[in-house]
Short mmCIF file of C-alpha atoms in Angstrom, two decimals:
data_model
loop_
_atom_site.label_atom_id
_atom_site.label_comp_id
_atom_site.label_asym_id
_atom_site.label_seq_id
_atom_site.Cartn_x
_atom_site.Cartn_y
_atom_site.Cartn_z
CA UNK H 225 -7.21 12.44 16.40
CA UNK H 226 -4.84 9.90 18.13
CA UNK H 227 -4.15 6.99 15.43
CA UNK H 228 -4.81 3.47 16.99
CA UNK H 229 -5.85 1.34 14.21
CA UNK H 230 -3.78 1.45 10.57
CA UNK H 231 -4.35 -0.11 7.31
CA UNK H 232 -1.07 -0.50 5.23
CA UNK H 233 -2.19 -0.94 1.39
CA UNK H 234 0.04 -2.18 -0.59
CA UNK H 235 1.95 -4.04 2.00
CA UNK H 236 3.96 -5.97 -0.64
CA UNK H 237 6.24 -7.89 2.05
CA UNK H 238 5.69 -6.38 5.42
CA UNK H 239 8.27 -4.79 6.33
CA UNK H 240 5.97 -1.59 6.49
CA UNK H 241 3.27 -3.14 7.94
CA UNK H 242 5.75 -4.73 10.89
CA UNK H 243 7.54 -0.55 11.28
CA UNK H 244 4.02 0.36 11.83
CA UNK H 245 3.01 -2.46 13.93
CA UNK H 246 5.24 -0.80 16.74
CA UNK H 247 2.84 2.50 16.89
CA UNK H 248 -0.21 1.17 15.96
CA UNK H 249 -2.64 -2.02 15.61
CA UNK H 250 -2.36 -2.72 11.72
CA UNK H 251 -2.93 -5.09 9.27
CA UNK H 252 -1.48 -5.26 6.01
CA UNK H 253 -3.16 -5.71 2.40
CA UNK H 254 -2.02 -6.56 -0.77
CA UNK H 255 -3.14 -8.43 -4.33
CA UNK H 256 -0.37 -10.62 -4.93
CA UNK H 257 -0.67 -13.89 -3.13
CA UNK H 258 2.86 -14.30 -3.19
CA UNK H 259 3.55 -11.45 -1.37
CA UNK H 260 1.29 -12.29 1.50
CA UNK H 261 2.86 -15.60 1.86
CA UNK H 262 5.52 -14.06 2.73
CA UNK H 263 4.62 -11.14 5.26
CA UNK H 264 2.87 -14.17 6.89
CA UNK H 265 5.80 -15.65 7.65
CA UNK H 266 8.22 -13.21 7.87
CA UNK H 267 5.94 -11.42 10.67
CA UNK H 268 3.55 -14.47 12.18
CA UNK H 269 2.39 -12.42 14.41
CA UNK H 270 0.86 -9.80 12.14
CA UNK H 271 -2.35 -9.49 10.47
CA UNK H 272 -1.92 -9.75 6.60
CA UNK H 273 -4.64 -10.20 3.51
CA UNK H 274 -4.81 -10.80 0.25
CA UNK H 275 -7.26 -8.00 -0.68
CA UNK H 276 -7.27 -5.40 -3.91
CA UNK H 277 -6.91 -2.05 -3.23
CA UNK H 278 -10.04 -1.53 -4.96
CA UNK H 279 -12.27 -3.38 -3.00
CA UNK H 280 -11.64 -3.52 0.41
CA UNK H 281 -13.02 -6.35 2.67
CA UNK H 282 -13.58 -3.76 5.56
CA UNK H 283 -16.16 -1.86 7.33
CA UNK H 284 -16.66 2.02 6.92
CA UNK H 285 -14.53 4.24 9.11
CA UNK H 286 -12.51 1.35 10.14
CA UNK H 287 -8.73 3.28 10.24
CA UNK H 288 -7.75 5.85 11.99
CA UNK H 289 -4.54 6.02 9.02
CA UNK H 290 -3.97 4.47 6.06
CA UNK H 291 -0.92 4.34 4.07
CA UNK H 292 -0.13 3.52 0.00
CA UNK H 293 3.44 3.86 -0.06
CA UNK H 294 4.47 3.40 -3.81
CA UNK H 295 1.10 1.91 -4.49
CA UNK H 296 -1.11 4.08 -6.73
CA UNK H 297 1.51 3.80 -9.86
CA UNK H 298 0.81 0.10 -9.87
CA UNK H 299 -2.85 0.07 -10.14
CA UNK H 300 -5.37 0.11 -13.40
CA UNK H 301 -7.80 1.87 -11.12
CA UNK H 302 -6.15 4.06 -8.38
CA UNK H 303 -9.05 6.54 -8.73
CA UNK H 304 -11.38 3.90 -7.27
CA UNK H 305 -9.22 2.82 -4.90
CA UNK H 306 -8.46 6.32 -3.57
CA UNK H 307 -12.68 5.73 -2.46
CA UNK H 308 -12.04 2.92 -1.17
CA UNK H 309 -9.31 4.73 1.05
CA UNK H 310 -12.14 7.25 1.53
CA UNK H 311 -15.02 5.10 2.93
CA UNK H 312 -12.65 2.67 5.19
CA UNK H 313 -11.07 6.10 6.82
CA UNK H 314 -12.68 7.42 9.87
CA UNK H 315 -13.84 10.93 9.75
CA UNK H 316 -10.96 12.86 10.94
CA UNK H 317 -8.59 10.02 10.05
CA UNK H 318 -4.77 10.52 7.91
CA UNK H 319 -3.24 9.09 5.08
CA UNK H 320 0.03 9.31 3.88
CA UNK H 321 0.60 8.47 -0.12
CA UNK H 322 3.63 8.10 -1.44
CA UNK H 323 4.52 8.04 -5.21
CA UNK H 324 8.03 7.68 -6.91
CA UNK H 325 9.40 10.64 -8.01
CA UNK H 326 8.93 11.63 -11.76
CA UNK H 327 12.02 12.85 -12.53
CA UNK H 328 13.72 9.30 -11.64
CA UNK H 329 10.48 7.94 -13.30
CA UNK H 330 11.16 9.70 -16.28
CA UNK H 331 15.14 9.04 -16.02
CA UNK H 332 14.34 5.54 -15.49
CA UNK H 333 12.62 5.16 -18.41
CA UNK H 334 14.40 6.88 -20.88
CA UNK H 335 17.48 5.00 -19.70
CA UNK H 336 15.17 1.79 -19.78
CA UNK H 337 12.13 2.20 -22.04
CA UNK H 338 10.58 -1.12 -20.46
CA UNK H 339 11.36 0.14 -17.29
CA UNK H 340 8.10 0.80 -15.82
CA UNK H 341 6.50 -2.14 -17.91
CA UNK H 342 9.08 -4.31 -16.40
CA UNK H 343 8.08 -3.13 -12.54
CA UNK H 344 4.43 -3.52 -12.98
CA UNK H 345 3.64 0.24 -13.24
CA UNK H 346 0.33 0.95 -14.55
CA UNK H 347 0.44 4.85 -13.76
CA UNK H 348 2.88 7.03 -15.13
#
């Protein structure tokens, strides 16, 4: 399948959302306000929303890719979100998921206890 439309979850700032933006038609999601604010103005020309990763605002079979690039550690629910993924894929359609490694996770937080407390990491 030849990717033409991308979903970046998790967008946080843009920058990923603007490196795909050069391959692909994307938009970028993500559910802190703050974040958005600033993709939106960093990249004017891209599409960004404030949207959970839970409950997506799009149609079935919408992306040909979707990517959560250090996304799933931060959420309460990543189970439900990973459907969410699921429906707004088109059959045939990629994902790429990437998750911080756990030995750094685990040196992090032995080094830091609050460490993953402190960066918002709900998964471990």
């Amino acid at each position: 399948m030849r990717i033409k439309n991308a979903l970046d979850v998790g967008c946080g700032q843009g920058f990923g959302t603007f490196c795909l933006s050069h391959h692909f038609n994307v938009v970028g999601v993500d559910a802190n306000s703050k974040n958005i604010k600033i993709a939106r103005d960093r990249f004017p020309k891209l599409d960004f929303n404030v949207m959970d990763a839970t409950r997506l605002k799009f149609g079935s079979s919408s992306f040909d890719f979707v990517l959560l690039d250090n996304v799933l550690e931060h959420l309460k629910s990543p189970n439900l979100a990973l459907k969410e993924i699921k429906r707004v894929l088109k059959p045939g359609g990629k994902t790429k998921i990437v998750v911080p490694d756990m030995r750094s996770e685990l040196f992090l937080g032995h080094r830091h206890p609050d460490y993953a407390k402190n960066i918002g990491h709900q998964q471990v």
